[in-house]
Amino acid sequence: MAQEIRPRCRLIGEGGLSTDLADREVRKAGCAEGQNVGQQAEKPRRYTRRVRITSAARLALLVLVLAAAAGSLFLWNPRRVLSQGLLTSDVPAVWAGLGFVIVFAIGTLAFFPKPMLNIAAGVFFGIPAGLMLAVAGTTLGAILAFALGRGLGREALQPFLKGRVLGALDRRLTEQGFRSVFLLRVLPGVPFPAVNFAAAFSGVRLRSFAAATALGVVPGTAAYVVAGASASSPTSPAFLISVGAMIALTALTLASMRRARRAVTAATAQGAA
């Protein structure tokens, strides 16, 4: 545009088309304005650079967040927060239940023992409400862990999922997400955080993961909630049944851990041979 305007300005300004001085000055001013417009049009556009965090940096951030969450338990205790703050008589029941779910979820993310929180749900809210709140807190904590693992760690760990064992586990979780997560939740002895991050690093959908978690934790959660709700009557059938269920879950957990250890030892021996 500026190259087309300048010759025309030169012709007018030199008096080739006009003899009137005032008219010539007006035309010169218009030409100068056209040159400014052309110069503005020629200015290069500025592009902003987007800073992209590498997958290794995101994985390191995930480890740092989880370590900070676990270390925060030295500064606060979920049971103390519940007993001395949220679950006092001055707090309405609705806000107490919502606060319990949030504290439960954060405590789960910080690796606080989940059975203790389940017992607290039974002590403070009874069996029906305590069970619902404990399941809600468990599911929310699992979703938070899943979101952290999926957003920060999955890309960095994808190359390690190409082995035979981890690759088979990844395919199983991806193809049968709901069923696999549900069985892992029901099966005693499987660490709760391990399932969260194993599902996050695989291709399980969040909806399937949340639904399977909410349903799969009901049996184990119910045993601890009933025990907490009936702790004031140690001879009641409900308390005795819940204690029996907890003992059975503990025994199955130990048996599962022993079986897993034997399987790992056998696989290591075969690999060495």
PDB file of C-alpha atoms in Angstrom:
ATOM      1  CA  MET A   1       0.000   0.000   0.000  1.00  0.00           C
ATOM      2  CA  ALA A   2       2.822   2.396   0.913  1.00  0.00           C
ATOM      3  CA  GLN A   3       4.573   1.835  -2.451  1.00  0.00           C
ATOM      4  CA  GLU A   4       1.413   2.803  -4.339  1.00  0.00           C
ATOM      5  CA  ILE A   5       0.862   5.972  -2.283  1.00  0.00           C
ATOM      6  CA  ARG A   6       4.392   7.396  -2.429  1.00  0.00           C
ATOM      7  CA  PRO A   7       4.593   7.946  -6.250  1.00  0.00           C
ATOM      8  CA  ARG A   8       1.197   9.627  -6.216  1.00  0.00           C
ATOM      9  CA  CYS A   9       2.299  11.876  -3.355  1.00  0.00           C
ATOM     10  CA  ARG A  10       5.483  12.769  -5.186  1.00  0.00           C
ATOM     11  CA  LEU A  11       3.528  13.738  -8.288  1.00  0.00           C
ATOM     12  CA  ILE A  12       1.053  15.932  -6.407  1.00  0.00           C
ATOM     13  CA  GLY A  13       3.620  17.482  -4.132  1.00  0.00           C
ATOM     14  CA  GLU A  14       5.789  18.626  -7.046  1.00  0.00           C
ATOM     15  CA  GLY A  15       2.931  20.558  -8.558  1.00  0.00           C
ATOM     16  CA  GLY A  16       2.248  18.345 -11.553  1.00  0.00           C
ATOM     17  CA  LEU A  17      -1.535  18.221 -11.007  1.00  0.00           C
ATOM     18  CA  SER A  18      -2.308  21.326  -8.931  1.00  0.00           C
ATOM     19  CA  THR A  19      -1.208  24.922  -8.871  1.00  0.00           C
ATOM     20  CA  ASP A  20      -3.086  25.957  -5.779  1.00  0.00           C
ATOM     21  CA  LEU A  21      -0.772  26.060  -2.760  1.00  0.00           C
ATOM     22  CA  ALA A  22      -3.463  25.326  -0.173  1.00  0.00           C
ATOM     23  CA  ASP A  23      -4.798  22.429  -2.202  1.00  0.00           C
ATOM     24  CA  ARG A  24      -1.259  21.129  -2.554  1.00  0.00           C
ATOM     25  CA  GLU A  25      -0.691  21.230   1.206  1.00  0.00           C
ATOM     26  CA  VAL A  26      -3.946  19.385   1.861  1.00  0.00           C
ATOM     27  CA  ARG A  27      -2.970  16.715  -0.605  1.00  0.00           C
ATOM     28  CA  LYS A  28       0.485  16.420   0.987  1.00  0.00           C
ATOM     29  CA  ALA A  29      -1.108  15.939   4.423  1.00  0.00           C
ATOM     30  CA  GLY A  30      -3.339  13.204   3.008  1.00  0.00           C
ATOM     31  CA  CYS A  31      -0.363  11.491   1.444  1.00  0.00           C
ATOM     32  CA  ALA A  32       1.587  11.610   4.679  1.00  0.00           C
ATOM     33  CA  GLU A  33      -1.352  10.002   6.440  1.00  0.00           C
ATOM     34  CA  GLY A  34      -1.442   7.292   3.802  1.00  0.00           C
ATOM     35  CA  GLN A  35       2.262   6.644   4.311  1.00  0.00           C
ATOM     36  CA  ASN A  36       1.712   6.247   8.054  1.00  0.00           C
ATOM     37  CA  VAL A  37      -1.050   3.750   7.411  1.00  0.00           C
ATOM     38  CA  GLY A  38       1.222   1.811   5.110  1.00  0.00           C
ATOM     39  CA  GLN A  39       3.999   1.775   7.674  1.00  0.00           C
ATOM     40  CA  GLN A  40       1.609   0.506  10.334  1.00  0.00           C
ATOM     41  CA  ALA A  41       0.446  -2.254   8.025  1.00  0.00           C
ATOM     42  CA  GLU A  42       4.032  -3.347   7.453  1.00  0.00           C
ATOM     43  CA  LYS A  43       4.757  -3.838  11.172  1.00  0.00           C
ATOM     44  CA  PRO A  44       5.410  -7.545  11.935  1.00  0.00           C
ATOM     45  CA  ARG A  45       3.057  -9.373  14.266  1.00  0.00           C
ATOM     46  CA  ARG A  46       4.284 -10.469  17.643  1.00  0.00           C
ATOM     47  CA  TYR A  47       3.852 -14.108  18.583  1.00  0.00           C
ATOM     48  CA  THR A  48       3.897 -15.288  22.196  1.00  0.00           C
ATOM     49  CA  ARG A  49       5.791 -18.444  23.016  1.00  0.00           C
ATOM     50  CA  ARG A  50       4.073 -21.110  25.030  1.00  0.00           C
ATOM     51  CA  VAL A  51       6.206 -22.737  27.671  1.00  0.00           C
ATOM     52  CA  ARG A  52       5.757 -26.508  27.488  1.00  0.00           C
ATOM     53  CA  ILE A  53       6.617 -28.536  30.562  1.00  0.00           C
ATOM     54  CA  THR A  54       8.354 -31.805  29.757  1.00  0.00           C
ATOM     55  CA  SER A  55       6.892 -35.122  30.844  1.00  0.00           C
ATOM     56  CA  ALA A  56       9.827 -35.735  33.193  1.00  0.00           C
ATOM     57  CA  ALA A  57       9.202 -32.399  34.895  1.00  0.00           C
ATOM     58  CA  ARG A  58       5.518 -33.224  35.314  1.00  0.00           C
ATOM     59  CA  LEU A  59       6.398 -36.589  36.837  1.00  0.00           C
ATOM     60  CA  ALA A  60       8.791 -34.895  39.249  1.00  0.00           C
ATOM     61  CA  LEU A  61       6.019 -32.440  40.145  1.00  0.00           C
ATOM     62  CA  LEU A  62       3.660 -35.347  40.838  1.00  0.00           C
ATOM     63  CA  VAL A  63       6.189 -36.944  43.201  1.00  0.00           C
ATOM     64  CA  LEU A  64       6.707 -33.584  44.898  1.00  0.00           C
ATOM     65  CA  VAL A  65       2.953 -33.015  45.367  1.00  0.00           C
ATOM     66  CA  LEU A  66       2.405 -36.477  46.835  1.00  0.00           C
ATOM     67  CA  ALA A  67       5.413 -36.130  49.138  1.00  0.00           C
ATOM     68  CA  ALA A  68       4.130 -32.750  50.315  1.00  0.00           C
ATOM     69  CA  ALA A  69       0.655 -34.206  50.901  1.00  0.00           C
ATOM     70  CA  ALA A  70       2.068 -37.055  52.963  1.00  0.00           C
ATOM     71  CA  GLY A  71       4.398 -34.736  54.860  1.00  0.00           C
ATOM     72  CA  SER A  72       1.517 -32.412  55.688  1.00  0.00           C
ATOM     73  CA  LEU A  73       0.222 -35.001  58.153  1.00  0.00           C
ATOM     74  CA  PHE A  74       2.962 -33.847  60.504  1.00  0.00           C
ATOM     75  CA  LEU A  75       1.179 -30.496  60.628  1.00  0.00           C
ATOM     76  CA  TRP A  76      -2.440 -31.597  60.788  1.00  0.00           C
ATOM     77  CA  ASN A  77      -4.426 -34.689  61.702  1.00  0.00           C
ATOM     78  CA  PRO A  78      -7.746 -35.502  60.014  1.00  0.00           C
ATOM     79  CA  ARG A  79      -9.182 -37.008  63.179  1.00  0.00           C
ATOM     80  CA  ARG A  80      -8.288 -33.913  65.203  1.00  0.00           C
ATOM     81  CA  VAL A  81      -9.795 -31.617  62.567  1.00  0.00           C
ATOM     82  CA  LEU A  82     -13.004 -33.632  62.602  1.00  0.00           C
ATOM     83  CA  SER A  83     -13.371 -34.029  66.351  1.00  0.00           C
ATOM     84  CA  GLN A  84     -12.325 -30.521  67.370  1.00  0.00           C
ATOM     85  CA  GLY A  85     -13.567 -28.451  64.458  1.00  0.00           C
ATOM     86  CA  LEU A  86     -16.006 -29.718  61.874  1.00  0.00           C
ATOM     87  CA  LEU A  87     -18.010 -32.229  63.885  1.00  0.00           C
ATOM     88  CA  THR A  88     -18.848 -30.146  66.917  1.00  0.00           C
ATOM     89  CA  SER A  89     -22.414 -29.403  67.967  1.00  0.00           C
ATOM     90  CA  ASP A  90     -22.197 -25.827  66.655  1.00  0.00           C
ATOM     91  CA  VAL A  91     -21.756 -26.931  63.017  1.00  0.00           C
ATOM     92  CA  PRO A  92     -24.969 -27.746  61.071  1.00  0.00           C
ATOM     93  CA  ALA A  93     -25.322 -31.342  59.941  1.00  0.00           C
ATOM     94  CA  VAL A  94     -25.180 -30.486  56.244  1.00  0.00           C
ATOM     95  CA  TRP A  95     -21.906 -28.570  56.556  1.00  0.00           C
ATOM     96  CA  ALA A  96     -20.491 -31.210  58.877  1.00  0.00           C
ATOM     97  CA  GLY A  97     -21.164 -33.920  56.302  1.00  0.00           C
ATOM     98  CA  LEU A  98     -19.676 -31.861  53.468  1.00  0.00           C
ATOM     99  CA  GLY A  99     -16.613 -31.015  55.544  1.00  0.00           C
ATOM    100  CA  PHE A 100     -16.179 -34.662  56.482  1.00  0.00           C
ATOM    101  CA  VAL A 101     -16.168 -35.705  52.819  1.00  0.00           C
ATOM    102  CA  ILE A 102     -13.547 -33.067  51.970  1.00  0.00           C
ATOM    103  CA  VAL A 103     -11.306 -33.958  54.916  1.00  0.00           C
ATOM    104  CA  PHE A 104     -11.722 -37.658  54.087  1.00  0.00           C
ATOM    105  CA  ALA A 105     -10.682 -37.063  50.458  1.00  0.00           C
ATOM    106  CA  ILE A 106      -7.645 -34.963  51.374  1.00  0.00           C
ATOM    107  CA  GLY A 107      -6.635 -37.468  54.040  1.00  0.00           C
ATOM    108  CA  THR A 108      -6.876 -40.289  51.514  1.00  0.00           C
ATOM    109  CA  LEU A 109      -4.727 -38.323  49.067  1.00  0.00           C
ATOM    110  CA  ALA A 110      -2.190 -37.781  51.870  1.00  0.00           C
ATOM    111  CA  PHE A 111      -2.014 -41.560  52.520  1.00  0.00           C
ATOM    112  CA  PHE A 112      -3.768 -41.318  55.879  1.00  0.00           C
ATOM    113  CA  PRO A 113      -5.069 -44.784  56.943  1.00  0.00           C
ATOM    114  CA  LYS A 114      -8.489 -45.088  55.352  1.00  0.00           C
ATOM    115  CA  PRO A 115      -9.900 -47.594  57.904  1.00  0.00           C
ATOM    116  CA  MET A 116      -9.512 -44.992  60.654  1.00  0.00           C
ATOM    117  CA  LEU A 117     -11.560 -42.508  58.646  1.00  0.00           C
ATOM    118  CA  ASN A 118     -14.215 -45.158  57.994  1.00  0.00           C
ATOM    119  CA  ILE A 119     -14.472 -45.866  61.725  1.00  0.00           C
ATOM    120  CA  ALA A 120     -14.755 -42.122  62.391  1.00  0.00           C
ATOM    121  CA  ALA A 121     -17.640 -41.954  59.918  1.00  0.00           C
ATOM    122  CA  GLY A 122     -19.521 -44.589  61.901  1.00  0.00           C
ATOM    123  CA  VAL A 123     -18.753 -42.930  65.245  1.00  0.00           C
ATOM    124  CA  PHE A 124     -19.916 -39.464  64.233  1.00  0.00           C
ATOM    125  CA  PHE A 125     -22.713 -40.163  61.729  1.00  0.00           C
ATOM    126  CA  GLY A 126     -23.994 -43.687  62.385  1.00  0.00           C
ATOM    127  CA  ILE A 127     -24.332 -46.510  59.898  1.00  0.00           C
ATOM    128  CA  PRO A 128     -26.499 -45.189  57.008  1.00  0.00           C
ATOM    129  CA  ALA A 129     -25.155 -41.630  56.811  1.00  0.00           C
ATOM    130  CA  GLY A 130     -21.647 -42.682  57.810  1.00  0.00           C
ATOM    131  CA  LEU A 131     -21.477 -45.282  55.056  1.00  0.00           C
ATOM    132  CA  MET A 132     -22.643 -42.838  52.386  1.00  0.00           C
ATOM    133  CA  LEU A 133     -20.232 -40.124  53.521  1.00  0.00           C
ATOM    134  CA  ALA A 134     -17.309 -42.540  53.771  1.00  0.00           C
ATOM    135  CA  VAL A 135     -17.956 -43.872  50.264  1.00  0.00           C
ATOM    136  CA  ALA A 136     -18.275 -40.310  48.948  1.00  0.00           C
ATOM    137  CA  GLY A 137     -15.016 -39.242  50.602  1.00  0.00           C
ATOM    138  CA  THR A 138     -13.231 -42.348  49.350  1.00  0.00           C
ATOM    139  CA  THR A 139     -14.438 -41.776  45.797  1.00  0.00           C
ATOM    140  CA  LEU A 140     -13.528 -38.086  45.843  1.00  0.00           C
ATOM    141  CA  GLY A 141     -10.036 -38.847  47.144  1.00  0.00           C
ATOM    142  CA  ALA A 142      -9.585 -41.498  44.449  1.00  0.00           C
ATOM    143  CA  ILE A 143     -10.693 -39.035  41.752  1.00  0.00           C
ATOM    144  CA  LEU A 144      -8.186 -36.440  42.984  1.00  0.00           C
ATOM    145  CA  ALA A 145      -5.370 -38.989  42.875  1.00  0.00           C
ATOM    146  CA  PHE A 146      -6.527 -40.187  39.444  1.00  0.00           C
ATOM    147  CA  ALA A 147      -6.536 -36.621  38.079  1.00  0.00           C
ATOM    148  CA  LEU A 148      -3.032 -35.942  39.406  1.00  0.00           C
ATOM    149  CA  GLY A 149      -1.663 -39.196  38.016  1.00  0.00           C
ATOM    150  CA  ARG A 150      -3.350 -38.784  34.634  1.00  0.00           C
ATOM    151  CA  GLY A 151      -2.304 -35.159  34.213  1.00  0.00           C
ATOM    152  CA  LEU A 152       1.251 -35.316  35.537  1.00  0.00           C
ATOM    153  CA  GLY A 153       2.543 -38.875  35.287  1.00  0.00           C
ATOM    154  CA  ARG A 154       0.922 -40.818  32.484  1.00  0.00           C
ATOM    155  CA  GLU A 155       2.939 -39.422  29.573  1.00  0.00           C
ATOM    156  CA  ALA A 156       6.253 -39.910  31.347  1.00  0.00           C
ATOM    157  CA  LEU A 157       5.489 -43.522  32.291  1.00  0.00           C
ATOM    158  CA  GLN A 158       4.108 -44.638  28.931  1.00  0.00           C
ATOM    159  CA  PRO A 159       7.488 -45.997  27.713  1.00  0.00           C
ATOM    160  CA  PHE A 160       7.666 -48.275  30.772  1.00  0.00           C
ATOM    161  CA  LEU A 161       4.283 -49.850  29.974  1.00  0.00           C
ATOM    162  CA  LYS A 162       5.607 -51.688  26.933  1.00  0.00           C
ATOM    163  CA  GLY A 163       6.945 -54.648  28.900  1.00  0.00           C
ATOM    164  CA  ARG A 164       5.165 -57.979  29.084  1.00  0.00           C
ATOM    165  CA  VAL A 165       3.728 -57.694  32.588  1.00  0.00           C
ATOM    166  CA  LEU A 166       3.021 -53.960  32.700  1.00  0.00           C
ATOM    167  CA  GLY A 167       1.792 -53.978  29.121  1.00  0.00           C
ATOM    168  CA  ALA A 168      -0.702 -56.747  29.879  1.00  0.00           C
ATOM    169  CA  LEU A 169      -1.919 -54.864  32.948  1.00  0.00           C
ATOM    170  CA  ASP A 170      -2.280 -51.683  30.932  1.00  0.00           C
ATOM    171  CA  ARG A 171      -4.305 -53.441  28.231  1.00  0.00           C
ATOM    172  CA  ARG A 172      -6.514 -55.112  30.819  1.00  0.00           C
ATOM    173  CA  LEU A 173      -7.266 -51.839  32.571  1.00  0.00           C
ATOM    174  CA  THR A 174      -7.853 -50.032  29.300  1.00  0.00           C
ATOM    175  CA  GLU A 175     -10.122 -52.612  27.687  1.00  0.00           C
ATOM    176  CA  GLN A 176     -12.023 -53.651  30.832  1.00  0.00           C
ATOM    177  CA  GLY A 177     -11.777 -50.519  32.934  1.00  0.00           C
ATOM    178  CA  PHE A 178     -14.873 -50.800  35.094  1.00  0.00           C
ATOM    179  CA  ARG A 179     -14.582 -54.520  35.725  1.00  0.00           C
ATOM    180  CA  SER A 180     -10.861 -54.419  36.465  1.00  0.00           C
ATOM    181  CA  VAL A 181     -11.066 -51.484  38.880  1.00  0.00           C
ATOM    182  CA  PHE A 182     -14.113 -52.993  40.603  1.00  0.00           C
ATOM    183  CA  LEU A 183     -12.325 -56.306  41.210  1.00  0.00           C
ATOM    184  CA  LEU A 184      -9.227 -54.521  42.485  1.00  0.00           C
ATOM    185  CA  ARG A 185     -11.363 -52.540  44.920  1.00  0.00           C
ATOM    186  CA  VAL A 186     -13.210 -55.568  46.238  1.00  0.00           C
ATOM    187  CA  LEU A 187     -10.135 -57.799  46.470  1.00  0.00           C
ATOM    188  CA  PRO A 188      -8.468 -57.449  49.890  1.00  0.00           C
ATOM    189  CA  GLY A 189      -4.786 -56.732  50.029  1.00  0.00           C
ATOM    190  CA  VAL A 190      -4.595 -54.384  47.060  1.00  0.00           C
ATOM    191  CA  PRO A 191      -3.316 -50.984  48.235  1.00  0.00           C
ATOM    192  CA  PHE A 192      -5.843 -48.249  47.608  1.00  0.00           C
ATOM    193  CA  PRO A 193      -3.350 -45.642  46.266  1.00  0.00           C
ATOM    194  CA  ALA A 194      -1.778 -48.226  43.942  1.00  0.00           C
ATOM    195  CA  VAL A 195      -5.104 -48.795  42.195  1.00  0.00           C
ATOM    196  CA  ASN A 196      -5.635 -45.048  41.857  1.00  0.00           C
ATOM    197  CA  PHE A 197      -2.370 -44.429  40.059  1.00  0.00           C
ATOM    198  CA  ALA A 198      -2.358 -47.685  38.086  1.00  0.00           C
ATOM    199  CA  ALA A 199      -5.715 -46.690  36.617  1.00  0.00           C
ATOM    200  CA  ALA A 200      -4.505 -43.120  36.029  1.00  0.00           C
ATOM    201  CA  PHE A 201      -1.428 -44.275  34.120  1.00  0.00           C
ATOM    202  CA  SER A 202      -3.523 -46.600  31.946  1.00  0.00           C
ATOM    203  CA  GLY A 203      -6.385 -45.786  29.596  1.00  0.00           C
ATOM    204  CA  VAL A 204      -9.260 -46.215  32.051  1.00  0.00           C
ATOM    205  CA  ARG A 205     -11.954 -43.585  31.658  1.00  0.00           C
ATOM    206  CA  LEU A 206     -12.632 -41.364  34.638  1.00  0.00           C
ATOM    207  CA  ARG A 207     -16.337 -42.218  34.653  1.00  0.00           C
ATOM    208  CA  SER A 208     -15.679 -45.956  34.784  1.00  0.00           C
ATOM    209  CA  PHE A 209     -13.004 -45.486  37.427  1.00  0.00           C
ATOM    210  CA  ALA A 210     -15.254 -43.402  39.700  1.00  0.00           C
ATOM    211  CA  ALA A 211     -18.237 -45.740  39.381  1.00  0.00           C
ATOM    212  CA  ALA A 212     -16.164 -48.874  39.997  1.00  0.00           C
ATOM    213  CA  THR A 213     -14.516 -47.255  43.018  1.00  0.00           C
ATOM    214  CA  ALA A 214     -17.807 -46.141  44.558  1.00  0.00           C
ATOM    215  CA  LEU A 215     -19.282 -49.639  44.259  1.00  0.00           C
ATOM    216  CA  GLY A 216     -16.174 -51.666  44.979  1.00  0.00           C
ATOM    217  CA  VAL A 217     -15.312 -50.030  48.311  1.00  0.00           C
ATOM    218  CA  VAL A 218     -18.763 -50.569  49.835  1.00  0.00           C
ATOM    219  CA  PRO A 219     -18.128 -54.018  51.463  1.00  0.00           C
ATOM    220  CA  GLY A 220     -14.870 -53.106  53.180  1.00  0.00           C
ATOM    221  CA  THR A 221     -16.080 -49.640  54.121  1.00  0.00           C
ATOM    222  CA  ALA A 222     -19.286 -50.989  55.614  1.00  0.00           C
ATOM    223  CA  ALA A 223     -17.401 -53.289  57.993  1.00  0.00           C
ATOM    224  CA  TYR A 224     -15.424 -50.408  59.505  1.00  0.00           C
ATOM    225  CA  VAL A 225     -18.367 -47.999  59.594  1.00  0.00           C
ATOM    226  CA  VAL A 226     -20.528 -50.538  61.435  1.00  0.00           C
ATOM    227  CA  ALA A 227     -17.689 -51.186  63.872  1.00  0.00           C
ATOM    228  CA  GLY A 228     -17.385 -47.479  64.585  1.00  0.00           C
ATOM    229  CA  ALA A 229     -21.122 -46.975  64.979  1.00  0.00           C
ATOM    230  CA  SER A 230     -21.529 -49.931  67.353  1.00  0.00           C
ATOM    231  CA  ALA A 231     -18.296 -49.458  69.321  1.00  0.00           C
ATOM    232  CA  SER A 232     -20.283 -48.289  72.353  1.00  0.00           C
ATOM    233  CA  SER A 233     -21.911 -51.750  72.525  1.00  0.00           C
ATOM    234  CA  PRO A 234     -19.044 -54.230  72.170  1.00  0.00           C
ATOM    235  CA  THR A 235     -21.324 -57.219  72.774  1.00  0.00           C
ATOM    236  CA  SER A 236     -23.898 -56.270  70.136  1.00  0.00           C
ATOM    237  CA  PRO A 237     -24.285 -58.536  67.091  1.00  0.00           C
ATOM    238  CA  ALA A 238     -23.486 -55.660  64.738  1.00  0.00           C
ATOM    239  CA  PHE A 239     -20.155 -54.963  66.425  1.00  0.00           C
ATOM    240  CA  LEU A 240     -19.187 -58.639  66.578  1.00  0.00           C
ATOM    241  CA  ILE A 241     -20.060 -59.192  62.929  1.00  0.00           C
ATOM    242  CA  SER A 242     -18.130 -56.105  61.836  1.00  0.00           C
ATOM    243  CA  VAL A 243     -15.094 -57.133  63.874  1.00  0.00           C
ATOM    244  CA  GLY A 244     -15.262 -60.597  62.336  1.00  0.00           C
ATOM    245  CA  ALA A 245     -15.439 -59.056  58.883  1.00  0.00           C
ATOM    246  CA  MET A 246     -12.411 -56.852  59.603  1.00  0.00           C
ATOM    247  CA  ILE A 247     -10.438 -59.862  60.838  1.00  0.00           C
ATOM    248  CA  ALA A 248     -11.372 -61.777  57.699  1.00  0.00           C
ATOM    249  CA  LEU A 249     -10.347 -58.847  55.505  1.00  0.00           C
ATOM    250  CA  THR A 250      -7.023 -58.609  57.318  1.00  0.00           C
ATOM    251  CA  ALA A 251      -6.392 -62.328  56.905  1.00  0.00           C
ATOM    252  CA  LEU A 252      -7.234 -62.179  53.204  1.00  0.00           C
ATOM    253  CA  THR A 253      -4.961 -59.185  52.827  1.00  0.00           C
ATOM    254  CA  LEU A 254      -2.022 -61.008  54.404  1.00  0.00           C
ATOM    255  CA  ALA A 255      -2.699 -64.092  52.290  1.00  0.00           C
ATOM    256  CA  SER A 256      -2.855 -61.986  49.118  1.00  0.00           C
ATOM    257  CA  MET A 257       0.409 -60.266  49.990  1.00  0.00           C
ATOM    258  CA  ARG A 258       2.109 -63.620  50.609  1.00  0.00           C
ATOM    259  CA  ARG A 259       0.798 -65.012  47.340  1.00  0.00           C
ATOM    260  CA  ALA A 260       1.973 -61.931  45.449  1.00  0.00           C
ATOM    261  CA  ARG A 261       5.403 -62.185  47.026  1.00  0.00           C
ATOM    262  CA  ARG A 262       5.679 -65.812  45.984  1.00  0.00           C
ATOM    263  CA  ALA A 263       4.626 -64.960  42.449  1.00  0.00           C
ATOM    264  CA  VAL A 264       7.240 -62.212  42.213  1.00  0.00           C
ATOM    265  CA  THR A 265       9.929 -64.545  43.587  1.00  0.00           C
ATOM    266  CA  ALA A 266       9.009 -67.271  41.102  1.00  0.00           C
ATOM    267  CA  ALA A 267       9.040 -64.817  38.194  1.00  0.00           C
ATOM    268  CA  THR A 268      12.424 -63.482  39.249  1.00  0.00           C
ATOM    269  CA  ALA A 269      13.837 -67.001  39.489  1.00  0.00           C
ATOM    270  CA  GLN A 270      12.551 -67.876  36.019  1.00  0.00           C
ATOM    271  CA  GLY A 271      14.022 -64.691  34.592  1.00  0.00           C
ATOM    272  CA  ALA A 272      17.402 -65.438  36.161  1.00  0.00           C
ATOM    273  CA  ALA A 273      17.368 -68.982  34.768  1.00  0.00           C
TER     274      ALA A 273
END
